[in-house]
Each structure stands twice: as structure tokens, then as C-alpha cells.
C-alpha positions as a Python dict, from the first residue, in 0.01 Angstrom:
ca = {
    (1, 'M'): (0, 0, 0),
    (2, 'A'): (284, 238, 90),
    (3, 'Q'): (456, 162, -242),
    (4, 'T'): (137, 237, -433),
    (5, 'T'): (93, 570, -251),
    (6, 'I'): (452, 671, -328),
    (7, 'L'): (402, 569, -691),
    (8, 'V'): (89, 784, -736),
    (9, 'M'): (258, 1081, -565),
    (10, 'A'): (560, 1039, -789),
    (11, 'L'): (344, 1028, -1101),
    (12, 'L'): (157, 1342, -997),
    (13, 'G'): (485, 1530, -965),
    (14, 'L'): (654, 1346, -1244),
    (15, 'S'): (962, 1472, -1420),
    (16, 'Y'): (941, 1320, -1763),
    (17, 'S'): (1209, 1453, -1998),
    (18, 'C'): (1181, 1226, -2300),
    (19, 'Q'): (1272, 1343, -2647),
    (20, 'E'): (1253, 1202, -2997),
    (21, 'I'): (1457, 1293, -3307),
    (22, 'R'): (1442, 1185, -3672),
    (23, 'V'): (1743, 1154, -3905),
    (24, 'I'): (1721, 1074, -4279),
    (25, 'S'): (2032, 943, -4455),
    (26, 'Q'): (2143, 1004, -4813),
    (27, 'D'): (2052, 647, -4908),
    (28, 'G'): (1693, 709, -4792),
    (29, 'G'): (1716, 540, -4453),
    (30, 'V'): (1491, 681, -4180),
    (31, 'V'): (1612, 651, -3821),
    (32, 'V'): (1420, 771, -3516),
    (33, 'G'): (1582, 800, -3173),
    (34, 'R'): (1402, 826, -2842),
    (35, 'S'): (1508, 846, -2478),
    (36, 'M'): (1312, 750, -2166),
    (37, 'E'): (1354, 971, -1861),
    (38, 'F'): (1154, 889, -1551),
    (39, 'N'): (1176, 960, -1179),
    (40, 'I'): (1039, 625, -1063),
    (41, 'P'): (1201, 282, -1098),
    (42, 'L'): (1114, 107, -1425),
    (43, 'E'): (1155, -247, -1552),
    (44, 'S'): (1157, -188, -1926),
    (45, 'Y'): (1120, -453, -2196),
    (46, 'L'): (1100, -477, -2572),
    (47, 'V'): (809, -699, -2669),
    (48, 'S'): (768, -869, -3006),
    (49, 'E'): (415, -951, -3120),
    (50, 'P'): (322, -1135, -3439),
    (51, 'A'): (63, -1026, -3691),
    (52, 'D'): (-292, -1123, -3592),
    (53, 'T'): (-225, -1059, -3222),
    (54, 'V'): (-564, -958, -3076),
    (55, 'H'): (-604, -655, -2851),
    (56, 'Q'): (-913, -589, -2640),
    (57, 'I'): (-1012, -237, -2538),
    (58, 'P'): (-1253, -174, -2248),
    (59, 'L'): (-1574, 12, -2325),
    (60, 'P'): (-1653, 352, -2172),
    (61, 'P'): (-1898, 324, -1878),
    (62, 'N'): (-2213, 421, -2072),
    (63, 'C'): (-2152, 174, -2355),
    (64, 'Q'): (-2301, -173, -2369),
    (65, 'G'): (-2175, -492, -2527),
    (66, 'D'): (-1844, -667, -2567),
    (67, 'P'): (-1511, -486, -2543),
    (68, 'I'): (-1371, -348, -2868),
    (69, 'A'): (-1123, -588, -3025),
    (70, 'F'): (-876, -541, -3309),
    (71, 'S'): (-584, -738, -3446),
    (72, 'N'): (-234, -649, -3558),
    (73, 'K'): (-206, -629, -3935),
    (74, 'F'): (171, -631, -3885),
    (75, 'K'): (437, -777, -3663),
    (76, 'T'): (546, -520, -3401),
    (77, 'I'): (819, -446, -3149),
    (78, 'T'): (695, -230, -2862),
    (79, 'N'): (822, -99, -2531),
    (80, 'W'): (643, -223, -2219),
    (81, 'N'): (721, -92, -1872),
    (82, 'S'): (659, -247, -1533),
    (83, 'V'): (637, -34, -1218),
    (84, 'I'): (640, -207, -877),
    (85, 'G'): (553, -536, -1041),
    (86, 'K'): (260, -409, -1251),
    (87, 'W'): (253, -351, -1625),
    (88, 'S'): (166, -2, -1744),
    (89, 'E'): (-157, 21, -1945),
    (90, 'A'): (26, 214, -2216),
    (91, 'V'): (276, 92, -2472),
    (92, 'A'): (527, 377, -2459),
    (93, 'D'): (695, 325, -2794),
    (94, 'G'): (722, 89, -3086),
    (95, 'I'): (751, 11, -3455),
    (96, 'N'): (566, -215, -3697),
    (97, 'E'): (696, -401, -4001),
    (98, 'A'): (534, -146, -4235),
    (99, 'G'): (785, 108, -4102),
    (100, 'V'): (562, 311, -3869),
    (101, 'S'): (691, 438, -3535),
    (102, 'V'): (479, 575, -3248),
    (103, 'S'): (607, 733, -2928),
    (104, 'L'): (425, 860, -2619),
    (105, 'L'): (587, 1162, -2450),
    (106, 'W'): (477, 1334, -2129),
    (107, 'F'): (258, 1642, -2185),
    (108, 'K'): (207, 1778, -1835),
    (109, 'D'): (-39, 2064, -1769),
    (110, 'N'): (-156, 2069, -2132),
    (111, 'A'): (-325, 1738, -2209),
    (112, 'E'): (-700, 1690, -2173),
    (113, 'Y'): (-908, 1407, -2319),
    (114, 'Q'): (-1278, 1345, -2353),
    (115, 'D'): (-1458, 1223, -2041),
    (116, 'P'): (-1545, 855, -2107),
    (117, 'A'): (-1885, 909, -1944),
    (118, 'E'): (-1975, 1142, -2234),
    (119, 'I'): (-1941, 865, -2493),
    (120, 'S'): (-2253, 670, -2585),
    (121, 'G'): (-2450, 533, -2879),
    (122, 'D'): (-2273, 482, -3212),
    (123, 'A'): (-1957, 647, -3078),
    (124, 'C'): (-1907, 342, -2855),
    (125, 'N'): (-1810, 133, -3157),
    (126, 'N'): (-1509, 348, -3244),
    (127, 'A'): (-1364, 482, -2921),
    (128, 'I'): (-1038, 396, -2743),
    (129, 'P'): (-860, 528, -2433),
    (130, 'H'): (-564, 755, -2498),
    (131, 'T'): (-336, 500, -2332),
    (132, 'K'): (-397, 264, -2628),
    (133, 'I'): (-325, 503, -2915),
    (134, 'A'): (21, 361, -2987),
    (135, 'T'): (-107, 3, -2981),
    (136, 'Y'): (-391, 95, -3219),
    (137, 'I'): (-179, 288, -3471),
    (138, 'L'): (93, 22, -3486),
    (139, 'A'): (-172, -247, -3538),
    (140, 'K'): (-360, -66, -3814),
    (141, 'Y'): (-151, 179, -4016),
    (142, 'E'): (119, 154, -4282),
    (143, 'T'): (196, 527, -4323),
    (144, 'V'): (160, 863, -4155),
    (145, 'S'): (-50, 970, -4454),
    (146, 'Q'): (-311, 705, -4368),
    (147, 'V'): (-329, 831, -4009),
    (148, 'K'): (-379, 1187, -4132),
    (149, 'E'): (-652, 1078, -4372),
    (150, 'D'): (-848, 914, -4091),
    (151, 'L'): (-796, 1214, -3862),
    (152, 'D'): (-915, 1453, -4133),
    (153, 'S'): (-1219, 1241, -4224),
    (154, 'G'): (-1324, 1163, -3867),
    (155, 'E'): (-1262, 789, -3914),
    (156, 'F'): (-996, 787, -3644),
    (157, 'P'): (-1137, 663, -3313),
    (158, 'V'): (-1279, 897, -3052),
    (159, 'I'): (-1012, 930, -2782),
    (160, 'W'): (-1121, 918, -2420),
    (161, 'A'): (-930, 962, -2096),
    (162, 'G'): (-783, 632, -1987),
    (163, 'T'): (-616, 569, -1653),
    (164, 'D'): (-282, 418, -1560),
    (165, 'F'): (-169, 360, -1201),
    (166, 'G'): (-463, 562, -1073),
    (167, 'I'): (-411, 878, -1280),
    (168, 'V'): (-489, 1003, -1630),
    (169, 'P'): (-134, 1031, -1771),
    (170, 'P'): (-87, 1347, -1982),
    (171, 'L'): (56, 1237, -2315),
    (172, 'H'): (115, 1354, -2667),
    (173, 'Y'): (225, 1140, -2959),
    (174, 'N'): (494, 1144, -3226),
    (175, 'I'): (418, 931, -3531),
    (176, 'M'): (682, 868, -3799),
    (177, 'D'): (714, 638, -4100),
    (178, 'R'): (987, 507, -4329),
    (179, 'T'): (927, 785, -4585),
    (180, 'G'): (1042, 1036, -4324),
    (181, 'A'): (694, 1183, -4275),
    (182, 'G'): (607, 1283, -3920),
    (183, 'L'): (292, 1377, -3730),
    (184, 'V'): (241, 1513, -3378),
    (185, 'L'): (-98, 1432, -3222),
    (186, 'E'): (-209, 1634, -2919),
    (187, 'H'): (-522, 1674, -2708),
    (188, 'T'): (-523, 2007, -2529),
    (189, 'K'): (-758, 2188, -2294),
    (190, 'E'): (-783, 2489, -2524),
    (191, 'E'): (-808, 2332, -2869),
    (192, 'G'): (-916, 1971, -2829),
    (193, 'M'): (-755, 1722, -3065),
    (194, 'K'): (-494, 1880, -3295),
    (195, 'W'): (-230, 1737, -3525),
    (196, 'Y'): (72, 1890, -3690),
    (197, 'D'): (321, 1782, -3955),
    (198, 'N'): (645, 1728, -3766),
    (199, 'T'): (863, 1906, -4018),
    (200, 'V'): (1159, 1970, -3785),
    (201, 'G'): (1182, 1605, -3680),
    (202, 'V'): (1195, 1671, -3305),
    (203, 'L'): (952, 1634, -3015),
    (204, 'T'): (1003, 1681, -2641),
    (205, 'N'): (739, 1757, -2378),
    (206, 'S'): (522, 2057, -2283),
    (207, 'P'): (428, 2313, -2412),
    (208, 'P'): (246, 2209, -2733),
    (209, 'Y'): (439, 2145, -3055),
    (210, 'N'): (331, 2470, -3222),
    (211, 'W'): (468, 2667, -2923),
    (212, 'H'): (806, 2496, -2963),
    (213, 'M'): (813, 2578, -3334),
    (214, 'T'): (740, 2945, -3262),
    (215, 'N'): (1010, 2945, -2995),
    (216, 'L'): (1268, 2832, -3252),
    (217, 'R'): (1235, 3178, -3409),
    (218, 'N'): (1427, 3311, -3107),
    (219, 'Y'): (1738, 3114, -3210),
    (220, 'P'): (1825, 3191, -3575),
    (221, 'H'): (2192, 3269, -3522),
    (222, 'F'): (2365, 2938, -3449),
    (223, 'Q'): (2629, 2813, -3692),
    (224, 'K'): (2879, 2529, -3696),
    (225, 'N'): (3190, 2749, -3746),
    (226, 'E'): (3327, 3099, -3677),
    (227, 'K'): (3304, 3215, -4041),
    (228, 'D'): (3218, 3587, -4073),
    (229, 'R'): (3210, 3625, -3695),
    (230, 'E'): (3436, 3923, -3624),
    (231, 'G'): (3418, 3885, -3250),
    (232, 'F'): (3362, 4155, -2989),
    (233, 'K'): (3436, 4501, -3125),
    (234, 'Y'): (3454, 4826, -2933),
    (235, 'T'): (3600, 5178, -2961),
    (236, 'T'): (3764, 5379, -2688),
    (237, 'L'): (3967, 5702, -2704),
    (238, 'G'): (3945, 5693, -3080),
    (239, 'N'): (4088, 5343, -3115),
    (240, 'T'): (3891, 5040, -3238),
    (241, 'Y'): (3959, 4701, -3083),
    (242, 'T'): (3847, 4354, -3187),
    (243, 'L'): (3847, 4051, -2958),
    (244, 'S'): (3816, 3761, -3199),
    (245, 'P'): (3655, 3431, -3093),
    (246, 'Q'): (3917, 3229, -2909),
    (247, 'W'): (3746, 2893, -2876),
    (248, 'T'): (3614, 2637, -3121),
    (249, 'G'): (3236, 2621, -3097),
    (250, 'A'): (3177, 2994, -3059),
    (251, 'G'): (2917, 2966, -3335),
    (252, 'L'): (2698, 2779, -3088),
    (253, 'S'): (2743, 3023, -2799),
    (254, 'G'): (2414, 3065, -2618),
    (255, 'L'): (2273, 2731, -2727),
    (256, 'P'): (2034, 2614, -2452),
    (257, 'G'): (2191, 2329, -2260),
    (258, 'G'): (1947, 2272, -1975),
    (259, 'Y'): (1709, 1981, -1927),
    (260, 'T'): (1381, 2171, -1961),
    (261, 'S'): (1158, 2068, -2247),
    (262, 'P'): (1201, 2398, -2443),
    (263, 'S'): (1581, 2386, -2399),
    (264, 'R'): (1603, 2027, -2517),
    (265, 'F'): (1379, 2101, -2818),
    (266, 'V'): (1594, 2395, -2930),
    (267, 'K'): (1919, 2207, -2875),
    (268, 'A'): (1801, 1894, -3056),
    (269, 'A'): (1657, 2091, -3350),
    (270, 'T'): (1975, 2298, -3380),
    (271, 'L'): (2216, 2005, -3369),
    (272, 'L'): (1997, 1815, -3614),
    (273, 'S'): (1995, 2106, -3860),
    (274, 'L'): (2374, 2154, -3839),
    (275, 'A'): (2481, 1789, -3851),
    (276, 'P'): (2578, 1661, -4197),
    (277, 'K'): (2332, 1428, -4362),
    (278, 'P'): (2461, 1074, -4302),
    (279, 'A'): (2569, 885, -4613),
    (280, 'T'): (2414, 552, -4513),
    (281, 'T'): (2152, 417, -4277),
    (282, 'D'): (2429, 270, -4063),
    (283, 'D'): (2583, 617, -4038),
    (284, 'A'): (2241, 755, -3940),
    (285, 'V'): (2214, 503, -3655),
    (286, 'V'): (2557, 607, -3524),
    (287, 'Q'): (2477, 977, -3556),
    (288, 'M'): (2147, 924, -3378),
    (289, 'F'): (2312, 773, -3071),
    (290, 'H'): (2534, 1082, -3052),
    (291, 'H'): (2230, 1311, -3082),
    (292, 'M'): (2061, 1125, -2800),
    (293, 'N'): (2375, 1130, -2585),
    (294, 'A'): (2372, 1511, -2606),
    (295, 'A'): (2067, 1513, -2377),
    (296, 'D'): (2156, 1216, -2154),
    (297, 'I'): (2070, 1283, -1788),
    (298, 'P'): (2290, 1116, -1523),
    (299, 'Q'): (2114, 972, -1221),
    (300, 'G'): (2092, 1213, -929),
    (301, 'V'): (2128, 1537, -1128),
    (302, 'I'): (1754, 1614, -1133),
    (303, 'E'): (1504, 1545, -854),
    (304, 'A'): (1129, 1587, -892),
    (305, 'G'): (800, 1519, -721),
    (306, 'P'): (708, 1525, -351),
    (307, 'E'): (948, 1238, -282),
    (308, 'N'): (1242, 1414, -458),
    (309, 'L'): (1303, 1109, -673),
    (310, 'S'): (1583, 1122, -927),
    (311, 'S'): (1484, 1161, -1293),
    (312, 'Y'): (1742, 1021, -1532),
    (313, 'T'): (1782, 855, -1871),
    (314, 'H'): (1675, 494, -1819),
    (315, 'W'): (1738, 393, -2179),
    (316, 'I'): (1787, 509, -2535),
    (317, 'M'): (1617, 345, -2831),
    (318, 'V'): (1714, 400, -3195),
    (319, 'K'): (1455, 274, -3444),
    (320, 'D'): (1571, 191, -3796),
    (321, 'L'): (1238, 219, -3977),
    (322, 'S'): (1384, 128, -4316),
    (323, 'R'): (1509, -212, -4200),
    (324, 'G'): (1264, -281, -3918),
    (325, 'C'): (1524, -294, -3639),
    (326, 'V'): (1549, -146, -3291),
    (327, 'C'): (1890, -67, -3140),
    (328, 'Y'): (1900, 15, -2769),
    (329, 'R'): (2110, 57, -2458),
    (330, 'G'): (2032, 84, -2089),
    (331, 'Y'): (2176, 295, -1808),
    (332, 'L'): (2408, 40, -1646),
    (333, 'D'): (2479, -164, -1958),
    (334, 'L'): (2612, 87, -2212),
    (335, 'S'): (2659, -164, -2493),
    (336, 'V'): (2433, -125, -2797),
    (337, 'K'): (2209, -420, -2876),
    (338, 'R'): (1976, -479, -3172),
    (339, 'I'): (1663, -677, -3249),
    (340, 'C'): (1490, -689, -3589),
    (341, 'L'): (1137, -774, -3694),
    (342, 'S'): (1264, -1001, -3971),
    (343, 'N'): (1379, -1264, -3724),
    (344, 'S'): (1181, -1182, -3410),
    (345, 'P'): (969, -1465, -3261),
    (346, 'D'): (626, -1552, -3401),
    (347, 'V'): (479, -1558, -3051),
    (348, 'R'): (462, -1271, -2802),
    (349, 'S'): (810, -1257, -2650),
    (350, 'A'): (1007, -1008, -2441),
    (351, 'V'): (1367, -905, -2380),
    (352, 'K'): (1473, -684, -2090),
    (353, 'I'): (1636, -355, -2193),
    (354, 'E'): (1868, -309, -1895),
    (355, 'G'): (2164, -536, -1847),
    (356, 'K'): (2452, -564, -1602),
    (357, 'F'): (2737, -316, -1572),
    (358, 'E'): (2996, -574, -1678),
    (359, 'D'): (2796, -656, -1991),
    (360, 'G'): (2858, -306, -2125),
    (361, 'F'): (3234, -337, -2169),
    (362, 'R'): (3469, -548, -2379),
    (363, 'D'): (3814, -620, -2233),
    (364, 'T'): (4074, -559, -2507),
    (365, 'T'): (4387, -628, -2299),
    (366, 'E'): (4467, -936, -2511),
    (367, 'E'): (4466, -719, -2826),
    (368, 'F'): (4784, -526, -2733),
    (369, 'K'): (5056, -553, -3002),
    (370, 'Q'): (5425, -480, -2950),
    (371, 'M'): (5546, -154, -3107),
    (372, 'D'): (5885, -30, -3224),
    (373, 'S'): (6046, 159, -2937),
    (374, 'N'): (6131, 439, -3180),
    (375, 'A'): (5790, 448, -3350),
    (376, 'L'): (5704, 812, -3287),
    (377, 'G'): (5742, 1022, -3600),
    (378, 'K'): (5755, 720, -3831),
    (379, 'N'): (5486, 555, -4042),
    (380, 'A'): (5197, 444, -3823),
    (381, 'E'): (5226, 69, -3858),
    (382, 'L'): (5177, -212, -3609),
}
């Protein structure tokens, strides 16, 4: 009982600093990276489900009949999280074999969903809780364009406020596909359900996506070099002085580096815009891990909630939508691992994301080779 109380209090004061970034390589590969920051202990897994897996959705209270059921059209890999021995109601992230990715990111103080008690009649046949949006999209859709068509036409399900661990978790959603198209889906108090093309390829947390995009207008000056930057100039007693930039990286002076959602959005969007386009999909995967590392939060740096629990980066996931693979690493085990839909099991199966500290390192002592004692200044040969 005490654990449950602490959990609910932690969720109410939750620090949730997740971010997601998209990179497109020159060979057409689409790679999406996502981090999971949380201030409560998580047991995180990647779960493979075959096509035709059936999902049942509870009905709102004023609806009669059997629960809504739908089946996966595609094989999927999704992220499940257990808290104090209980599975979360929401799949937090995942991909399907059509190349669609869906991520849930915290949307505190902005999210508001329809009261389930308001749903009745014909609406009962096409209504799902917001905690099941990722599961539904990954089961049904092949492209972002299809999602947009159903949103525009009203065919997309009515979304009602679901609960998870005794609260209605505030969430918004980033949807990507292997063409590089992106869509942000939000439910806000002021505007109801809204969706935006994610043209910048970044999403963090609150405020809404359109606020973040407007905020980017405050940061037009960043550049990757010191070209045409004369430095600090001033005149005194008739003499003009110039203090030229003295450090590499001066073109990024003033770049937000904090862990707030607006700071992380600006930093991620800036680094993404300045980074060279990777030549290959493999290069995009490598670049993505470096993008994600730029916002990595060590344990103990941030505390949040009434219990002052530490919020840190539990794991990083890099989704290769073009090849249907998920690369990932934990907090203790820093080695990168990969699973792919092409050879994942044909029954629901799970692998734990976190490993042991010693699993994250490879001892290379035995790889030492003797060198010439006078090697310095000569051809670099071993």
C-alpha cells in the first residue's frame, strides 16, 4: 500500500524529460531516436508480437456490449514498462513491419481528453482510451499519410481519458514512418484534438508542438563554425579594438543546454539542422546515438516530485524504420544491442532492456601488439 501511494505521488509530480529525433540518410534510410527519462524505478522490456495478435479495449462506462477488439495487421516491437511489479496500461513506444513508429511523450499541464462518461450510442463502436493510441496505430496503419486521412475524415477513433496507475497520464504522440513523414498528435484543454506535420523532426514535452516551433524563431543565429564572426568590437579614445573568438564552438554560444523541455527542443533541432546528412543508414544510426547522448541525464542530477526522486535517462532506443530494427542501450549496460522484426519470434516474446554493468564493456587487454620503441614520427604501422 505504501509503495502504491509513493508511486501515485511520484506520477503526480513526475519529471518526464523524454525526447525524440528523426534523421534521414542520403541512401533514404529513416532513423528515429528516443530516450526515456523517468523519476520512478522502471523495468523496461521490448516486446515482439506477431501479426494477428488480438487486442481488447474496455468500453466507456455508458456503452453496452463486448469490449472493442482489433488485431495487428503487422508484426510489431513495442516498449512495455513495469512499475512495482505491474505492467503499465500504455505501450510507450514501438515500430511495426510497415515502417511506422509511435512514441508517447509526457505532456504535463496541457493534455486533456474526452470524459469517457460522455461517450454513448454509435460512438461506442469506435472509441479507445488515450493510453492505447500507440497500440492501435501500430496495429492498423502503414503510413503517416493514412493516419492523417483518418484524422481529417473523422474515421480515427474517438479518444477518451484512460487511466494508468490511478491517474490520467498526460501524453502527446509522435508518429513517424519510413518515408520520413512525421505527425504530432495532441489533445489540449484549449483546442481539443490537434495534429501537426512534424517538419523539424523533433519532439520533447510541454508546451504544445506549435509553441516549440514558434520558440525556434528566437534562435536563428547558431552556426557550426566561426566564419564571418568578427568577435567583440569596441571603440575607446578613438581606437577600435576587436576581440576575436578564441574557442572552437563559438558559433553555438548561447545554445540552450538545460534539461527543460524547451531547452532540449531547441538544442536537438539545432544540432539536427547543423549535422551533416549521413551517407548511409548505418551512419544515421551512429549519428542518432550521438544526438541522444547530447541530452543524456545522469542519475541524481535532477530530482522531482514530492518524494524528490531522481529523474534520469533509463534507456535510449534507436529505431531503424527502413530495415525494421530497434537498437538500444540501458543505463548500467552501455553496450548497444539490436533486435529486428525479420527474425523476431512468431509468438509474443520479451527481452529486458537493462543489463549488467559488466555486460557493457569489452576487455581488449589481449589485443595489445608490441610496437617499435622508436615508432614516434615514423609511419603508423603495427
